[in-house]
XYZ file of C-alpha atoms in Angstrom:
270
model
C 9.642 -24.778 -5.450
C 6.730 -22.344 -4.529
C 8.191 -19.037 -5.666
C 8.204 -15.608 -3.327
C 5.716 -13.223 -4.357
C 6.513 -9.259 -4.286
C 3.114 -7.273 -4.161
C 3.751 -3.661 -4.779
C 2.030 -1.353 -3.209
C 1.288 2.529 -3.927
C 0.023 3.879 -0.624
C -0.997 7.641 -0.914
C -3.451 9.042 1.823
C -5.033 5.825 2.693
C -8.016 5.101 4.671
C -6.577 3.008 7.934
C -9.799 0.370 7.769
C -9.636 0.011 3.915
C -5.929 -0.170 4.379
C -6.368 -3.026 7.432
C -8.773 -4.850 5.111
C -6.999 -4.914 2.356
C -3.474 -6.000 4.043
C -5.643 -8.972 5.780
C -6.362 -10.043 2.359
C -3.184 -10.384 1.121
C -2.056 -12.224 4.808
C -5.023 -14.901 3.926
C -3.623 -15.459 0.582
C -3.846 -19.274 0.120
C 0.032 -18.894 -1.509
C 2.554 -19.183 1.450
C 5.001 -16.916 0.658
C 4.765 -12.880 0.156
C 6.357 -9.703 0.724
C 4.945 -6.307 0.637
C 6.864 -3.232 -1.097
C 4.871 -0.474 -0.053
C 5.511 2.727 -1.983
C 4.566 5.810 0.399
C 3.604 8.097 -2.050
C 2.124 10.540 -0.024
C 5.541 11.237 1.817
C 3.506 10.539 5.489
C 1.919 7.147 6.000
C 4.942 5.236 6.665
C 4.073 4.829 10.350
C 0.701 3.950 9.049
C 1.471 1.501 7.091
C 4.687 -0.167 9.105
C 2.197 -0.410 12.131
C -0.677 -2.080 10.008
C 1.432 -4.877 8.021
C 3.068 -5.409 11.768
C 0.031 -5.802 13.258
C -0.852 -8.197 10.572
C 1.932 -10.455 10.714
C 2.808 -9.822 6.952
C 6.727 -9.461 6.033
C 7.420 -5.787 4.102
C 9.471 -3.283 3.011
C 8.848 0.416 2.925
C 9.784 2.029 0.085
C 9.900 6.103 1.170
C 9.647 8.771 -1.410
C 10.903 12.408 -0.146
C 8.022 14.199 -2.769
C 4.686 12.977 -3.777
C 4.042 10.903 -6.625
C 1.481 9.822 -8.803
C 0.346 6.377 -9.133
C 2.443 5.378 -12.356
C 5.432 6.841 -10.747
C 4.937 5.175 -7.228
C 4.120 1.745 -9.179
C 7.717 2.428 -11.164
C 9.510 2.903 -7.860
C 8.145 -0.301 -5.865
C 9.200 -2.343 -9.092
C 12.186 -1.086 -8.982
C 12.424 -1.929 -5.103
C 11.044 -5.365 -5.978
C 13.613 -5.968 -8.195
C 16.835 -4.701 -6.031
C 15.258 -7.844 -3.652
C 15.113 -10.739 -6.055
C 18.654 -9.752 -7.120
C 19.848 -9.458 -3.542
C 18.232 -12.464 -2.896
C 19.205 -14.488 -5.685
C 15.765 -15.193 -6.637
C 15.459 -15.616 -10.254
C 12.179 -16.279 -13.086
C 11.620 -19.914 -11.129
C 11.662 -18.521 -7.324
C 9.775 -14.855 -7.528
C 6.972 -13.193 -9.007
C 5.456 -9.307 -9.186
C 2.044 -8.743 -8.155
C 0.462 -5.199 -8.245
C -1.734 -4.202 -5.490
C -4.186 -0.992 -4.510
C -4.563 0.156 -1.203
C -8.040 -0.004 -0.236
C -9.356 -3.392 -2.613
C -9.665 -7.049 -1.165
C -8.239 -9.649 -2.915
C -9.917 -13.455 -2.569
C -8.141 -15.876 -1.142
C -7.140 -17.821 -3.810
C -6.011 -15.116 -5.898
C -2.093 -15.120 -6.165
C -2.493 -19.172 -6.347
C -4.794 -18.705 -9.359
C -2.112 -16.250 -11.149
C 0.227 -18.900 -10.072
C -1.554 -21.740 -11.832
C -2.204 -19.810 -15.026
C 1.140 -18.297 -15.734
C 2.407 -21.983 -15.246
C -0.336 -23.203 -17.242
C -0.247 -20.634 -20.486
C 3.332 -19.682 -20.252
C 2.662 -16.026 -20.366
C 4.856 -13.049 -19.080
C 1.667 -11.631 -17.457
C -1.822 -12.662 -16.576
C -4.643 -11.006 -14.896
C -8.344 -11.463 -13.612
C -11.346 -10.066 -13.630
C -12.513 -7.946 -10.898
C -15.816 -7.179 -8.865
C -17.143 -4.120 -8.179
C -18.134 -3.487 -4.248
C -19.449 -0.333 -2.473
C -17.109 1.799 -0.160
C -18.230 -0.564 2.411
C -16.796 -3.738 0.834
C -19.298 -6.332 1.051
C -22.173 -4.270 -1.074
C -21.840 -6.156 -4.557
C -22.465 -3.420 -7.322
C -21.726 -5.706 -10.472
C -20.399 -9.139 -11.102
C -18.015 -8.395 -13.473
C -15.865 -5.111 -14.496
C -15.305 -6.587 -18.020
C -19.280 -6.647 -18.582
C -19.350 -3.354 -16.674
C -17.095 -1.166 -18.775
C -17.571 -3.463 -21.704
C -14.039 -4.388 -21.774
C -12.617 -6.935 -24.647
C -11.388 -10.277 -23.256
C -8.652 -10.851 -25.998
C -8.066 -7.205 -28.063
C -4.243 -8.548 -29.250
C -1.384 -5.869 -29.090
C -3.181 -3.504 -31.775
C -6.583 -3.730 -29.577
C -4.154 -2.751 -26.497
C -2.754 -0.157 -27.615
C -6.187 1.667 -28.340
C -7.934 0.765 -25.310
C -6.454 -0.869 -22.021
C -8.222 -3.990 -20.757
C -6.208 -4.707 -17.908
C -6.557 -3.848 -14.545
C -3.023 -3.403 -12.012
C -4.378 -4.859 -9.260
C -5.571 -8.088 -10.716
C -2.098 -8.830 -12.539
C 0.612 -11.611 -11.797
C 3.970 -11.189 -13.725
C 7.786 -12.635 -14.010
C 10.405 -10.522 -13.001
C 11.956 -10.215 -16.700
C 8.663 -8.609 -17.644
C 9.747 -6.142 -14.999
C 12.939 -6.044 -16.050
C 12.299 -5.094 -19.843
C 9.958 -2.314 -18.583
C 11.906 -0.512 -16.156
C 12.185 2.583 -16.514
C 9.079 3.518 -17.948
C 8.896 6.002 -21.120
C 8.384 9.847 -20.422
C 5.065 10.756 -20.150
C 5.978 14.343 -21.510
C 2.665 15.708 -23.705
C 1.292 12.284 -23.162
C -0.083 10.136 -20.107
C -0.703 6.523 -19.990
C -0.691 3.883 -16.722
C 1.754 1.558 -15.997
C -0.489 -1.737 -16.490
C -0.982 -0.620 -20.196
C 2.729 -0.089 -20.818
C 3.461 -3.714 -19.008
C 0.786 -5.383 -20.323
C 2.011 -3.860 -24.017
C 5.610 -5.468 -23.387
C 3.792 -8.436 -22.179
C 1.811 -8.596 -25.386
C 4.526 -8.298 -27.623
C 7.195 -10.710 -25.861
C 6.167 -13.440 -23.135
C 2.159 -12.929 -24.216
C -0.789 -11.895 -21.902
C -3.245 -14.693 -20.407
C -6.715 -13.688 -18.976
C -8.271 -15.376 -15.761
C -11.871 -15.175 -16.692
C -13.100 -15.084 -13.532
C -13.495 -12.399 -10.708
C -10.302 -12.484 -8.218
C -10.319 -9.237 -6.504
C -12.910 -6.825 -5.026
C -13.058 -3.169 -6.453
C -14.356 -0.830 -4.002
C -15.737 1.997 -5.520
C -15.663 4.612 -3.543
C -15.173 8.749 -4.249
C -11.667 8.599 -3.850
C -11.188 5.782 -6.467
C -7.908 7.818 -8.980
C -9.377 5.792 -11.264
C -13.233 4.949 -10.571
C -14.894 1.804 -13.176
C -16.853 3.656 -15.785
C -20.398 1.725 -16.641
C -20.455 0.966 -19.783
C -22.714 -1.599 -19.692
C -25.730 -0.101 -21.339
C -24.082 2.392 -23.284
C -25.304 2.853 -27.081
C -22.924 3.540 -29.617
C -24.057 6.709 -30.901
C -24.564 7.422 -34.607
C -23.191 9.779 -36.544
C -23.866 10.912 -40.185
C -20.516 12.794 -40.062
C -17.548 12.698 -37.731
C -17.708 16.376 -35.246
C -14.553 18.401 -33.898
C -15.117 17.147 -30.492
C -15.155 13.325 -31.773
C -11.861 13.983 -34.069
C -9.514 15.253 -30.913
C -10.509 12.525 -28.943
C -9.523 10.290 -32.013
C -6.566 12.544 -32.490
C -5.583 12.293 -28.922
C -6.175 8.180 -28.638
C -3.848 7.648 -31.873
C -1.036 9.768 -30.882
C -0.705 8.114 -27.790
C -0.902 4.412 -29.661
C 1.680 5.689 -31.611
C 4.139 6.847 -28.784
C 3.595 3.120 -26.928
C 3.857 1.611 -29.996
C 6.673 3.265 -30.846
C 8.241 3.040 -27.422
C 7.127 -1.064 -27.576
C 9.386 -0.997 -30.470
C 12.049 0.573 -29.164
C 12.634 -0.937 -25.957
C 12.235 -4.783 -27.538
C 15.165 -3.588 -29.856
């Protein structure tokens, strides 16, 4: 049975062509079946959107929010949307997956098949992709490969996780218990952290994580990016006869929040 696929959406102030594009990506999918949950973060671009996934031919749901929200909360909400739909539904682990999706990338063809094929393949809660980087006008190819570009490690393990996030949102493929075990997600009170890391934590430590090695998505980079890739390509670890203030609170500040995920990890598996 080819399983539904729900692709979340965050939409907050989008631009209407990268929008277009990056809905006629997900309608040439070479997987048959999709839905759209489109979170309107913004509070305004319902209309927007409705009219452009219309226009498109691709079945949605609009998921309205009467205050703005931030990405991590707008990601929290569509789950929780996707998940009220599989239940009403009575789709189950077999007959419906979670995608993540940003508004203004462009997703190859093949990419939800590919997800589809590895998660069958490895068994894992979650997998993801690699991604390449594009300029703001989508076909300008800035790098290959945003694991090379931000010098990103292919298989850190839970402990690696938990200090530094490898995976990308948009390039990730998961089962609805995944979703399940996550919702909600922890406070972010005195700390902040993005939804991918806390799934792909969860993912880690239950169901495992399995990478695609292999580009499946196009990152525009453009000056709006909330998060923008960071080249870290030719960066040179810099040496240090002794450790300086400024280098021990961002140490400080990059082990207390591994220990609040861990410790949330922990909690939430109990």
């Amino acid at each position: 049975m080819t399983p539904r696929i729900f692709i979340i959406m965050a939409v907050f102030r989008p631009d209407p062509e990268y929008l277009a594009a990056q809905i006629k990506s997900l309608v040439d999918q070479t997987h048959p079946d999709c839905h759209l949950v489109a979170v309107i973060a913004d509070t305004c671009c319902e209309d927007l959107v409705t009219r452009t996934a219309r226009a498109a031919g691709l079945p949605h749901t609009v998921v309205p929010s009467d205050v703005q929200l931030d990405a991590v909360r707008a990601f929290e909400a569509g789950l929780g949307e996707a998940m009220h739909l599989i239940e009403s539904e009575s789709l189950d682990d077999q007959t419906a997956l979670i995608a993540l999706c940003d508004q203004d990338d462009i997703w190859h063809p093949e990419r939800l098949a590919r997800g589809l094929g590895a998660l069958t393949q490895s068994g894992a809660d979650l997998v993801h992709s690699d991604a390449r980087l594009v300029g703001s006008d989508g076909t300008t190819v800035l790098h290959r490969s945003m694991f090379a570009f931000e010098r990103r490690k292919k298989n850190p393990g839970l402990r690696g996780l938990l200090y530094r996030n490898n995976i990308t949102g948009m390039t990730t493929l998961m089962r609805p218990r995944l979703v399940r075990l996550a919702l909600p997600f922890p406070p972010q009170s005195g700390v902040h952290f993005y939804h991918d890391l806390w799934l792909g934590l969860l993912a880690s430590a239950t169901g495992g994580v399995h990478l695609i090695d292999t580009p499946l998505v196009d990152y525009r980079q453009h000056g709006d990016n909330v998060m923008g890739a960071i080249d870290r390509s030719r960066a040179k670890r810099a040496r240090r006869t002794r450790p300086d203030a400024m280098w021990l609170r961002r140490e400080a500040a990059s082990y207390a929040l591994a220990r609040y995920l861990g410790q949330s990890t922990y909690n939430r598996i109990a």
